[in-house]
Structures are given as C-alpha cells and as structure tokens.
Amino acid sequence: MEAGMSVADMPAQEDTDLQARAQQMGVPPEVLLIVETLQADAEEKEGGALSLARLSKRTQLRMSTLRRFLSALEEAGVVKVEMNEDGTGSARLLVSPQ
C-alpha cells in the first residue's frame, strides 16, 4: 500500500487485498494498515519512530481512532507509543509482522 493512503482511499483491488488479509489474520483492516505503515517506515529509517501526526496522515485515520488502535497494539506488545507533555507523540513497531 502506498504511504498516505487510507482503507477508504485505496484502489478497489488493493482495498480488497487489505480487507482479505486482515480478515484472514482476524484483525481490523485499520490495525493491519497501521502495522504495515510502521513497518514500511521502520525499513526506511532502520527502526526509527514515526510521529503520530505523520502516522495519522499516512493512514488517513483520525487521531482519536489512531490512538485507540495504538493503545490496543501497545497493550499487545506490538508497538511502543511515546507521548510528550505537549500532546505530540510517536510510535514504533516492536515486532516484525509475519
């Protein structure tokens, strides 16, 4: 999936692929989109964190929705979210998707 595309903005075939893979894994497509976006960014930056603002923009998810999914992923030990006093933050992937 291209950076900056949301589930709603993807071409039909790519959306179907994401939906099918997410269903096969038993996760919401937004979760798979977040993990794949973090994975792609980690590969580019060799493991660096991605700001929540950029992650929100790349996935086209509202910040509140993104934070809700990130909370669940953090509880599962998949991502690490770091929040700053000013409300900004970043996320990084802790495990490689399979």
C-alpha angles and dihedrals in degrees: 000000000000119000113262096028123122128205088259094049098049122108111262095255094049091045090051090050092050092045092049094047091047092049091048090052092044095238133117113265089241090061091052090046091052093047093047091048092050090046093051091048092047090052090051094046098031096245105330125147123257121223115247090235091057092043090051091049095046094048094037089226121141112253092244091052092045092051092049092054092042090053090056092046091049092050088052091052094244099115139020116223120195119194125197127212091252092060097256121119148162139226133209133185116250098187134037115248114241 
